[in-house]
Structures are given as structure tokens and as C-alpha cells.
């Protein structure tokens, strides 16, 4: 019998809770398809009861994804559980993930419930859920800071009621690897029916130890499920990073002795997709997926790697999807070649109209840029500054003038509900002038909390990818735009963020 480690990805739920990382339904579907291609065992698609938007996302993902189990988070109450079960109806394989806080602090200050009330609610909620679905996960929120005696009592009861997975969250990232590993080991040893459930780890990265803690939970504690996110995306310092935990278990199979279902070749594409969709840039020295993760700068290292790669490399770059930067398409490439490359990159477009729209933008880019890389194509399809029919605002054209010693001027033509308008302004620089030109007509009053530019393929010939994060009335949204002209990319990113502010989705924080 193989000892398998289940990979549970929560990029679309816990990852999305990161301020500014909220995604549209189409973006979530695209990422879910990539997670399926990665052969993730469980995809936590959202928190169905938190908003109608989240409900629709979970339902659509359950309709489309057939190879991974689809999971929805739910608070431990009948309404949330019914709503999650409803959203999961189309799934081939569905899971309900119930959570209820068990630490003294959360019970007293947040829930204002006694331990006995929490015990009862946990037990009855699992009983209720079990009547709707066979696959039930239970998480005692802030589990690691809970009293072990109380936790044993609650977890024994929920397993008796039929919970099939027990997840032990380190909600606030307080754990230390050895202590967390032993915490899980003790729970498993003390709870008489612990062998009836699969044990799972869920670690936050506040002290930079989410991956180490998760691995200790597996090695010392005997957990057989890890909850993680692509690029470690998540609130505050994030969650355990999928790519790091997977590559640690694979590279050190001699130590962990565990099987994984993951097809690691799709890791890099998943990382780029999540980064480009959310605007959360991956740091160059990030393990596995950072631009420098396999780059050898020092002469001694380069010499060693050329003679025998394992002198300085413990993993093969190709195994996680790195290929030499290659020109994939050009000006003469046809629609079929473009469509095929989209499929290989994991971008499935819903309709022929979407493909035609993306292909027209590709042709436009190919006219201005002779070499088109995979990164350009990914940026092009996640460039939501390009107009979609349902958008309130769409970019049309821009002209700007800047000269040393003079104040830059910009004029931007864009659509508002399909009608063309032209805004004009000056500014500190051409980007500032262009965004002020848009704002002069839109008057959103939004505060810009982040502006960043990234050269997609590393040279001045490359496209600039701009991320704009706006905040308005307590909502934080990201807009991403790409273009060889970074002023145009900035205007597209700004309009994309304004579109997201327009689509008002009310949300309930999972841990609120
Ligand atoms: O961190 C946490 O406690 C969670 C739970 C909802 C599982 O994300
Ligand atoms: Zn969490």
C-alpha cells in the first residue's frame, strides 16, 4: 500500500482572502483548470455562503473540474452548510469543509460562546453535514492555540459524527515545527477514533515557518493532507506554499517516503498565472518559482553546474516547468497556433468570441513586438484592461507629452458603458498625468495603495506589466494591464481596477 500525501489547494479561498487578491469568476475558473492540470487532489473553490458571487464561483468550478475533489468552506451552521452543499451539487466529488473556533481567546472574545456550546455546535454541524455529503472536513479554527484536552473532546466527537478529515489550523502562524508536529502526534495518540479520519495541516506564515511547520506535521505528526496555496498567497504573510511543500516531499523522498499525485511540470505556469491574476509579484529569490531559483551567477557555481549539474542543483528546473525563454509565436502565426499555445499554457477560453478577442490583441502586440514569449501570452490573456462587453470602462487610446523641465500632459480616450470619452490632465510624470486624466472624468475618489511595474520577459523590449491596487469604501481591488508602452499598461491597469470596484461583491471574511 502506498502512503500518499493529499495536496489540498486553497488559493481560491484562503489565498483570495489576502487584501487585494480577490478574483473574478473567470479568473478563478482559469486557475482551477490549472490546478486540475497540476493534479491537485482537493481544490477549495471558495466560501459559498459568504456572497452570491462566491456561491457562483464554487458552483461553476464544481461544474467544470472533474478530476479534483471540489471543496467549499462553511461556518459550522445549517445555513452555511446547506448553501455550500447546494453549490457543490454538480461536482463529481465534493467536500464540505466546516470550521469553528476552539481556542479560549476565539471562543470567549469572538464567538462569545462557552466551550460546551462550541462542543455541541461542532458535533451537531458535522451530523447535519454528513446527511448531505459523505466527504466532511472539520477544522477547529485557531486549533494550535486551543487547549489539547478540549480539542481531544471536540475532535473525538466530530469523528464519531462522521468527519472524514480533521484539519488542525495554525490560524495565526504561531507554531514552531517540532512543537506543531508533536501537537498533532499527541492528538492522534490520545483520540481513540483518530484512525477513522485523515489528519491535515493548515499553517500560516506569520513567522516564516508555514512550510516547515506543515512538513513537521507530516513527518512527526503523521498528517497525510497539507493545505497550501500557489506562491504561498494568503492573508498577512500568507499560507504554506504549494510549490515548496511539494518539491520538498518529492526531492527528499528518501526522508518523507511519501507519494504525491502532483504533476510538477505545471508548477511554474500555475505560479505565473496566480501572480499575474492577483498582481502579487513573486520575489526573484523565491524557492522553486522565483526568477533566480535556478540561476547561477558565481563563476564557481556555473563551472560546477556545467561539469555536473548536481554539484549545485538539487532539483531539475524542467521538472517544475522552467524552459529556456523561447520565442513561441510571431507576427505570422495563425489563430490555430495561438489557440494551441493557449491550451498548452493552461488557458481555456470559454467562447470563440473570447479567442477571437485575444487573438486580435495578440496580432496587435505582434505588430509592435517581434518576439512573443509565453510570458507575453499569459500577460495578454490576464490583461483585463482590454475591454470585455460587461465592463463599465474600456481603454481605447492614449497620447502623452513629456520633456525634461516641462510638466507632462496626457489625454486618454476610454469608454464608459460603451460610449467614448476623452480625459485630459497634467501630472508629475506621464503615468500620473494619464491616470489623473481618467480620474478627472470617472471621479471614483479611490485611493491608490499600490502601483508596480514589472518587465515581463526581462529586457527593455519586453512588455511592461502594471499592477494598480485601489481602495474605496473598505474594498481593495487589483487591476493588471500589460503593453510594451508602460504608460498605456498603467492606464489599462487603472481602468481594470475601476471595473472591479464597479462590480460590488459583498463578502464575509472566513475568519471574521
Ligand atoms: O486559518 C484558518 O484557521 C482557516 C480555517 C478557516 C481553516 O483558514
Ligand atoms: Zn487559513
Coordinates of C-alpha atoms and ligand atoms in Angstrom, one line a residue:
X1 CA 0.0 0.0 0.0
X2 CA 1.4 3.4 -0.9
X3 CA 1.5 6.2 1.6
X4 CA 0.0 9.2 -0.2
X5 CA 0.2 12.8 0.8
X6 CA -3.0 14.6 -0.2
X7 CA -2.5 18.1 -1.6
X8 CA -5.3 20.4 -0.8
X9 CA -5.1 23.8 -2.5
X10 CA -6.8 26.8 -1.0
X11 CA -5.5 29.5 -3.3
X12 CA -9.1 30.3 -4.4
X13 CA -10.4 30.6 -0.8
X14 CA -7.7 31.3 1.9
X15 CA -5.3 32.8 -0.8
X16 CA -8.1 35.1 -2.0
X17 CA -8.6 36.4 1.5
X18 CA -5.4 38.4 1.0
X19 CA -6.3 42.1 0.7
X20 CA -6.3 43.0 -3.0
X21 CA -6.2 39.4 -4.2
X22 CA -9.9 39.0 -4.9
X23 CA -10.5 37.4 -8.3
X24 CA -13.3 37.4 -10.8
X25 CA -15.2 34.2 -11.6
X26 CA -13.4 33.8 -15.0
X27 CA -10.0 34.2 -13.2
X28 CA -10.9 31.6 -10.7
X29 CA -12.1 29.2 -13.3
X30 CA -8.8 29.6 -15.2
X31 CA -6.8 29.0 -12.0
X32 CA -9.0 26.0 -11.1
X33 CA -8.3 24.5 -14.5
X34 CA -4.5 24.9 -13.9
X35 CA -4.8 23.3 -10.5
X36 CA -6.6 20.4 -12.1
X37 CA -3.8 20.1 -14.7
X38 CA -1.4 20.1 -11.8
X39 CA -3.4 17.2 -10.4
X40 CA -4.1 18.8 -7.1
X41 CA -6.2 16.3 -5.1
X42 CA -8.6 18.8 -3.5
X43 CA -9.4 22.4 -4.7
X44 CA -11.0 24.6 -2.1
X45 CA -13.0 26.7 -4.6
X46 CA -14.4 29.3 -2.1
X47 CA -16.7 30.0 0.8
X48 CA -20.2 29.6 -0.9
X49 CA -22.3 31.2 1.8
X50 CA -20.1 34.4 2.0
X51 CA -21.7 36.0 -1.0
X52 CA -23.7 35.2 -4.2
X53 CA -20.5 35.8 -6.1
X54 CA -18.6 33.1 -4.2
X55 CA -21.6 30.7 -4.4
X56 CA -21.5 31.1 -8.2
X57 CA -17.7 30.6 -8.3
X58 CA -17.9 27.3 -6.3
X59 CA -20.8 26.1 -8.4
X60 CA -19.1 26.9 -11.8
X61 CA -15.8 25.2 -10.7
X62 CA -17.8 22.2 -9.5
X63 CA -19.4 22.0 -12.9
X64 CA -16.2 22.3 -14.9
X65 CA -13.5 20.5 -12.9
X66 CA -13.9 16.7 -12.9
X67 CA -10.5 15.3 -11.8
X68 CA -10.0 17.0 -8.4
X69 CA -12.3 17.0 -5.4
X70 CA -14.1 20.4 -5.1
X71 CA -14.5 21.8 -1.6
X72 CA -16.4 24.7 -0.1
X73 CA -15.7 26.3 3.2
X74 CA -18.7 26.7 5.6
X75 CA -19.1 28.0 9.1
X76 CA -20.5 25.3 11.4
X77 CA -24.1 26.3 11.0
X78 CA -27.0 24.8 9.0
X79 CA -27.4 27.7 6.6
X80 CA -23.8 27.9 5.5
X81 CA -23.6 24.1 5.2
X82 CA -26.8 23.9 3.1
X83 CA -25.5 26.7 0.8
X84 CA -22.1 25.0 0.4
X85 CA -23.8 21.7 -0.4
X86 CA -26.0 23.3 -2.9
X87 CA -23.1 24.9 -4.7
X88 CA -21.2 21.6 -4.7
X89 CA -24.1 19.6 -6.3
X90 CA -22.6 19.5 -9.8
X91 CA -19.2 18.1 -8.5
X92 CA -18.0 14.7 -9.4
X93 CA -16.5 14.5 -6.0
X94 CA -17.4 17.2 -3.4
X95 CA -16.3 18.0 0.1
X96 CA -17.8 20.2 2.8
X97 CA -15.2 22.0 5.0
X98 CA -16.7 23.1 8.3
X99 CA -14.9 25.4 10.7
X100 CA -15.5 26.6 14.3
X101 CA -13.0 28.2 16.6
X102 CA -11.9 26.3 19.6
X103 CA -9.2 28.4 21.3
X104 CA -10.1 30.1 24.6
X105 CA -9.5 33.5 23.0
X106 CA -11.6 33.0 20.0
X107 CA -14.5 31.3 21.9
X108 CA -14.7 34.0 24.5
X109 CA -13.9 37.2 22.6
X110 CA -15.1 36.3 19.0
X111 CA -17.8 33.7 19.3
X112 CA -18.9 34.7 22.8
X113 CA -19.7 31.0 23.4
X114 CA -18.8 28.6 26.2
X115 CA -16.7 25.6 25.5
X116 CA -19.7 23.3 26.0
X117 CA -21.7 25.4 23.4
X118 CA -18.8 25.1 20.9
X119 CA -18.6 21.3 21.5
X120 CA -22.3 20.9 20.9
X121 CA -22.3 23.1 17.8
X122 CA -19.3 21.3 16.3
X123 CA -20.9 17.9 16.9
X124 CA -24.4 18.9 15.5
X125 CA -23.0 20.7 12.5
X126 CA -21.0 17.6 11.4
X127 CA -24.1 15.5 11.9
X128 CA -26.1 17.9 9.7
X129 CA -23.4 18.0 7.0
X130 CA -23.0 14.2 7.0
X131 CA -26.6 13.9 5.9
X132 CA -25.8 16.0 2.8
X133 CA -22.4 14.7 1.8
X134 CA -20.0 11.8 2.6
X135 CA -16.8 13.8 2.5
X136 CA -16.6 16.1 5.5
X137 CA -13.6 18.0 6.8
X138 CA -13.7 19.7 10.1
X139 CA -11.3 22.5 11.2
X140 CA -11.1 23.7 14.8
X141 CA -10.1 27.3 13.9
X142 CA -7.1 28.6 15.9
X143 CA -6.6 24.9 16.7
X144 CA -3.0 25.2 17.6
X145 CA -3.7 27.7 20.4
X146 CA -6.5 25.5 21.8
X147 CA -6.5 23.6 25.0
X148 CA -5.4 20.0 24.0
X149 CA -7.9 18.3 26.4
X150 CA -10.8 20.3 24.9
X151 CA -9.6 19.7 21.4
X152 CA -9.5 16.0 22.0
X153 CA -13.1 16.1 23.3
X154 CA -14.3 18.0 20.2
X155 CA -12.3 16.1 17.6
X156 CA -13.4 12.7 19.0
X157 CA -17.0 13.8 18.8
X158 CA -16.8 15.1 15.3
X159 CA -15.1 11.9 14.1
X160 CA -17.9 9.9 15.7
X161 CA -20.4 12.0 13.8
X162 CA -18.7 11.2 10.5
X163 CA -16.0 13.8 9.8
X164 CA -13.6 12.1 7.4
X165 CA -10.7 14.7 7.5
X166 CA -9.5 16.6 10.6
X167 CA -7.6 19.7 9.8
X168 CA -5.5 21.4 12.6
X169 CA -5.0 25.1 11.6
X170 CA -2.3 27.2 13.0
X171 CA -4.5 30.2 12.1
X172 CA -2.2 32.9 13.3
X173 CA 1.2 31.3 12.3
X174 CA 2.3 30.9 15.9
X175 CA 3.7 27.4 15.7
X176 CA 7.3 26.1 15.8
X177 CA 7.9 23.0 13.6
X178 CA 8.8 20.5 16.4
X179 CA 6.0 21.7 18.7
X180 CA 3.4 21.6 15.9
X181 CA 4.5 18.1 14.8
X182 CA 4.2 16.9 18.4
X183 CA 0.9 18.6 18.9
X184 CA -0.7 16.6 16.1
X185 CA 1.1 13.4 17.1
X186 CA -0.4 13.8 20.6
X187 CA -3.9 14.4 19.4
X188 CA -3.7 11.4 17.2
X189 CA -2.4 9.2 20.0
X190 CA -4.9 10.5 22.6
X191 CA -8.1 10.4 20.5
X192 CA -9.5 6.8 20.5
X193 CA -11.1 7.0 17.0
X194 CA -8.3 9.1 15.4
X195 CA -7.6 6.4 12.9
X196 CA -11.1 6.9 11.3
X197 CA -10.0 10.2 9.8
X198 CA -7.2 11.6 7.7
X199 CA -5.2 14.3 9.5
X200 CA -4.4 17.5 7.8
X201 CA -2.2 20.5 8.4
X202 CA -3.0 24.2 7.7
X203 CA -0.3 26.6 8.6
X204 CA 0.0 30.4 8.2
X205 CA 3.3 32.0 7.6
X206 CA 3.5 34.9 10.1
X207 CA 6.9 33.7 11.5
X208 CA 8.0 32.4 8.1
X209 CA 7.6 28.8 9.1
X210 CA 4.4 27.7 7.4
X211 CA 6.2 25.2 5.1
X212 CA 8.5 23.9 7.9
X213 CA 5.5 23.5 10.3
X214 CA 3.5 21.7 7.6
X215 CA 6.3 19.3 6.9
X216 CA 6.8 18.6 10.7
X217 CA 3.0 18.0 10.9
X218 CA 3.5 15.3 8.2
X219 CA 6.8 13.8 9.5
X220 CA 6.3 13.9 13.2
X221 CA 2.5 14.2 13.5
X222 CA 1.6 11.7 10.8
X223 CA -0.7 14.1 8.8
X224 CA -1.5 12.9 5.3
X225 CA -3.0 16.1 3.9
X226 CA -1.3 19.5 3.5
X227 CA -3.3 22.7 2.9
X228 CA -1.4 25.2 0.8
X229 CA -1.6 27.9 -1.8
X230 CA 0.2 28.7 -5.0
X231 CA 3.1 31.2 -4.2
X232 CA 2.1 31.0 -0.6
X233 CA -0.7 33.5 -1.3
X234 CA -2.8 34.4 1.7
X235 CA -3.7 36.9 4.4
X236 CA -0.9 38.7 6.2
X237 CA 2.3 36.7 5.5
X238 CA 0.4 34.1 3.6
X239 CA -0.2 30.3 3.7
X240 CA 2.1 27.3 3.3
X241 CA 3.4 27.4 -0.3
X242 CA 2.3 24.5 -2.5
X243 CA 5.4 24.5 -4.7
X244 CA 7.7 24.4 -1.8
X245 CA 6.0 21.7 0.2
X246 CA 5.5 19.6 -2.9
X247 CA 9.1 19.9 -4.1
X248 CA 10.4 19.2 -0.5
X249 CA 8.5 16.0 -0.3
X250 CA 9.5 15.0 -3.8
X251 CA 13.1 15.9 -3.6
X252 CA 13.5 14.4 -0.1
X253 CA 11.5 11.2 -0.8
X254 CA 14.4 9.4 1.0
X255 CA 13.3 11.2 4.2
X256 CA 9.5 11.5 3.8
X257 CA 8.8 8.3 1.9
X258 CA 5.5 9.6 0.6
X259 CA 3.8 9.5 -2.8
X260 CA 2.3 12.6 -4.4
X261 CA -0.3 12.8 -7.2
X262 CA 1.1 16.2 -8.4
X263 CA 2.4 16.7 -11.9
X264 CA 5.1 19.2 -11.0
X265 CA 5.7 20.2 -14.6
X266 CA 2.8 22.6 -14.3
X267 CA 4.0 24.4 -11.2
X268 CA 5.6 27.4 -12.9
X269 CA 2.7 28.1 -15.1
X270 CA 0.4 28.0 -12.0
X271 CA 2.7 30.3 -10.2
X272 CA 2.7 32.8 -13.1
X273 CA -1.0 32.6 -13.5
X274 CA -1.7 33.4 -9.9
X275 CA 0.9 36.2 -9.8
X276 CA -0.4 37.8 -13.0
X277 CA -4.0 37.5 -11.9
X278 CA -3.6 38.9 -8.5
X279 CA -0.8 41.3 -9.1
X280 CA 1.2 39.7 -6.3
X281 CA 4.7 39.7 -7.7
X282 CA 6.9 36.6 -7.0
X283 CA 10.2 37.7 -5.4
X284 CA 13.3 36.7 -7.6
X285 CA 14.8 34.6 -4.8
X286 CA 11.6 32.7 -4.0
X287 CA 12.3 28.9 -3.8
X288 CA 11.2 26.9 -6.9
X289 CA 9.4 29.6 -8.8
X290 CA 11.4 32.8 -8.3
X291 CA 13.3 34.1 -11.4
X292 CA 16.6 33.3 -9.8
X293 CA 15.7 29.9 -8.3
X294 CA 17.8 28.1 -10.8
X295 CA 20.1 30.9 -11.9
X296 CA 23.8 30.5 -11.1
X297 CA 25.7 33.8 -11.1
X298 CA 29.0 33.0 -9.5
X299 CA 31.7 31.6 -11.8
X300 CA 32.5 28.7 -9.4
X301 CA 28.8 27.6 -9.4
X302 CA 28.4 28.0 -13.1
X303 CA 31.6 25.9 -13.7
X304 CA 30.3 23.2 -11.3
X305 CA 26.8 23.0 -12.8
X306 CA 28.3 22.7 -16.3
X307 CA 30.5 19.8 -15.2
X308 CA 27.8 18.0 -13.2
X309 CA 24.5 19.8 -12.5
X310 CA 24.0 18.1 -9.1
X311 CA 27.1 19.9 -7.8
X312 CA 24.8 22.9 -7.1
X313 CA 21.3 21.8 -8.1
X314 CA 19.1 19.5 -6.1
X315 CA 16.0 19.7 -8.4
X316 CA 15.8 19.9 -12.2
X317 CA 14.4 23.2 -13.4
X318 CA 12.5 21.3 -16.2
X319 CA 10.6 19.3 -13.5
X320 CA 8.8 22.4 -12.3
X321 CA 8.2 23.8 -15.8
X322 CA 11.2 26.0 -16.5
X323 CA 12.2 26.1 -20.1
X324 CA 14.8 28.4 -21.8
X325 CA 13.0 31.6 -22.7
X326 CA 11.8 30.7 -26.2
X327 CA 10.1 32.6 -28.9
X328 CA 6.8 30.8 -29.2
X329 CA 4.9 32.8 -31.7
X330 CA 5.3 35.7 -34.1
X331 CA 3.6 38.0 -36.5
X332 CA 2.8 35.3 -39.0
X333 CA 1.4 32.8 -36.5
X334 CA -2.2 31.9 -37.2
X335 CA -5.3 31.6 -35.0
X336 CA -4.9 27.8 -34.6
X337 CA -1.3 28.1 -33.5
X338 CA -2.3 30.7 -31.0
X339 CA -5.2 28.6 -29.7
X340 CA -3.0 25.6 -29.4
X341 CA -0.4 27.6 -27.4
X342 CA -3.2 28.9 -25.1
X343 CA -4.2 25.3 -24.4
X344 CA -0.6 24.3 -23.6
X345 CA -0.3 27.2 -21.2
X346 CA -3.5 26.1 -19.5
X347 CA -5.6 28.9 -20.7
X348 CA -9.0 27.6 -21.7
X349 CA -11.2 30.3 -23.2
X350 CA -15.0 29.9 -22.8
X351 CA -16.1 31.0 -26.2
X352 CA -14.9 31.5 -29.8
X353 CA -15.6 35.2 -29.3
X354 CA -13.1 35.3 -26.4
X355 CA -10.5 33.6 -28.5
X356 CA -11.1 36.0 -31.4
X357 CA -10.7 38.9 -29.0
X358 CA -7.5 37.6 -27.5
X359 CA -6.2 36.7 -31.0
X360 CA -6.8 40.3 -32.2
X361 CA -4.8 41.6 -29.2
X362 CA -2.1 39.1 -30.0
X363 CA -1.9 40.3 -33.6
X364 CA -1.7 43.9 -32.4
X365 CA 1.1 43.0 -30.0
X366 CA 3.0 41.0 -32.7
X367 CA 2.9 44.1 -34.9
X368 CA 4.7 46.1 -32.2
X369 CA 6.9 43.4 -30.7
X370 CA 8.8 40.9 -33.0
X371 CA 9.3 38.2 -30.4
X372 CA 6.4 36.9 -28.4
X373 CA 7.2 34.7 -25.4
X374 CA 4.9 32.6 -23.2
X375 CA 5.0 35.3 -20.6
X376 CA 3.6 37.8 -23.2
X377 CA 0.7 35.5 -24.0
X378 CA -0.1 34.9 -20.3
X379 CA 0.0 38.7 -19.7
X380 CA -2.1 39.3 -22.8
X381 CA -4.9 37.0 -21.6
X382 CA -4.8 38.3 -18.0
X383 CA -4.6 41.9 -19.3
X384 CA -8.1 42.8 -18.1
X385 CA -7.6 46.4 -19.2
X386 CA -8.7 45.1 -22.6
X387 CA -12.4 45.7 -22.9
X388 CA -14.9 43.0 -22.0
X389 CA -18.5 43.6 -23.0
X390 CA -19.8 43.6 -19.5
X391 CA -17.1 46.2 -18.3
X392 CA -18.1 49.7 -17.4
X393 CA -14.7 51.1 -18.6
X394 CA -12.5 50.1 -21.5
X395 CA -9.2 51.5 -22.8
X396 CA -9.2 53.0 -26.4
X397 CA -6.1 55.1 -26.9
X398 CA -3.7 57.5 -25.2
X399 CA -1.3 60.2 -26.1
X400 CA 1.1 62.0 -23.8
X401 CA 3.9 64.5 -24.0
X402 CA 6.8 64.7 -21.6
X403 CA 10.0 66.7 -21.9
X404 CA 12.8 67.4 -19.4
X405 CA 11.9 70.5 -17.4
X406 CA 8.2 70.6 -18.5
X407 CA 5.2 69.3 -16.8
X408 CA 3.9 66.1 -18.6
X409 CA 0.4 66.2 -20.3
X410 CA -1.8 63.3 -21.2
X411 CA -5.0 62.7 -22.9
X412 CA -6.8 59.3 -22.6
X413 CA -9.7 58.1 -24.7
X414 CA -11.7 55.4 -23.0
X415 CA -15.3 54.0 -23.0
X416 CA -17.8 54.5 -20.2
X417 CA -20.7 52.0 -20.6
X418 CA -19.8 51.7 -24.3
X419 CA -19.6 55.4 -25.0
X420 CA -16.2 57.0 -25.9
X421 CA -15.0 59.9 -23.7
X422 CA -11.7 61.8 -23.5
X423 CA -10.0 62.9 -20.3
X424 CA -7.0 65.3 -20.1
X425 CA -4.7 66.2 -17.4
X426 CA -1.1 67.1 -16.4
X427 CA 0.8 65.3 -13.7
X428 CA 4.2 64.7 -12.0
X429 CA 5.1 62.2 -14.7
X430 CA 3.4 60.7 -17.8
X431 CA 1.8 57.9 -15.8
X432 CA 0.5 60.3 -13.2
X433 CA -0.9 62.6 -15.9
X434 CA -2.7 59.6 -17.7
X435 CA -4.3 58.3 -14.5
X436 CA -5.4 61.8 -13.5
X437 CA -6.9 62.2 -17.0
X438 CA -9.0 59.1 -16.4
X439 CA -9.9 60.1 -12.9
X440 CA -10.9 63.6 -14.0
X441 CA -14.0 62.1 -15.7
X442 CA -14.6 59.0 -13.5
X443 CA -14.3 60.8 -10.2
X444 CA -14.0 57.4 -8.3
X445 CA -12.3 59.0 -5.3
X446 CA -10.4 55.7 -4.9
X447 CA -7.1 55.8 -3.0
X448 CA -4.1 54.1 -4.8
X449 CA -2.4 51.8 -2.4
X450 CA 0.0 50.1 -4.8
X451 CA 1.5 50.8 -8.2
X452 CA 4.1 48.4 -9.6
X453 CA 5.7 47.8 -13.0
X454 CA 7.3 44.5 -14.0
X455 CA 9.2 43.8 -17.2
X456 CA 7.5 40.6 -18.3
X457 CA 10.5 39.0 -20.1
X458 CA 13.3 40.9 -18.5
X459 CA 14.6 43.3 -21.2
X460 CA 13.6 46.8 -22.4
X461 CA 11.9 45.2 -25.4
X462 CA 9.6 43.4 -23.1
X463 CA 6.1 44.3 -22.2
X464 CA 5.6 46.2 -19.0
X465 CA 3.1 44.6 -16.7
X466 CA 1.5 47.1 -14.4
X467 CA -0.5 46.4 -11.2
X468 CA -2.6 49.0 -9.6
X469 CA -4.3 48.4 -6.3
X470 CA -7.2 50.7 -5.4
X471 CA -9.1 51.1 -2.1
X472 CA -12.5 52.6 -1.8
X473 CA -15.1 52.4 1.0
X474 CA -13.3 49.5 2.6
X475 CA -12.9 47.5 -0.6
X476 CA -9.4 46.7 -2.1
X477 CA -9.1 45.6 -5.7
X478 CA -6.2 44.9 -8.1
X479 CA -6.1 45.8 -11.8
X480 CA -3.5 44.4 -14.1
X481 CA -2.5 45.8 -17.5
X482 CA 0.2 44.9 -20.0
X483 CA 1.6 46.7 -23.0
X484 CA 5.1 47.4 -24.5
X485 CA 4.3 51.1 -23.5
X486 CA 4.2 51.2 -19.7
X487 CA 2.0 54.4 -19.7
X488 CA -0.6 52.5 -21.7
X489 CA -0.2 49.5 -19.5
X490 CA -0.8 51.8 -16.5
X491 CA -4.0 53.2 -17.9
X492 CA -5.3 49.7 -18.7
X493 CA -4.5 48.6 -15.2
X494 CA -6.2 51.6 -13.7
X495 CA -9.4 51.0 -15.8
X496 CA -9.3 47.3 -14.9
X497 CA -9.2 48.2 -11.2
X498 CA -12.1 50.7 -11.6
X499 CA -14.1 48.0 -13.3
X500 CA -13.6 45.7 -10.3
X501 CA -14.6 48.5 -7.9
X502 CA -17.8 48.9 -10.0
X503 CA -18.8 45.2 -9.6
X504 CA -19.7 45.4 -6.0
X505 CA -19.5 42.0 -4.3
X506 CA -20.3 41.8 -0.6
X507 CA -18.1 39.4 1.2
X508 CA -17.9 37.9 4.6
X509 CA -14.4 37.2 5.9
X510 CA -13.9 33.5 6.6
X511 CA -12.3 34.2 9.9
X512 CA -14.3 37.3 10.8
Ligands
LIG1 O1 -6.5 29.6 9.1 C1 -7.6 29.0 9.4 O2 -7.9 28.7 10.5 C2 -8.5 28.8 8.3 C3 -9.7 27.9 8.6 C4 -11.0 28.5 8.1 C5 -9.5 26.5 8.1 O3 -8.3 29.2 7.2
LIG2 ZN1 -6.2 29.8 7.0

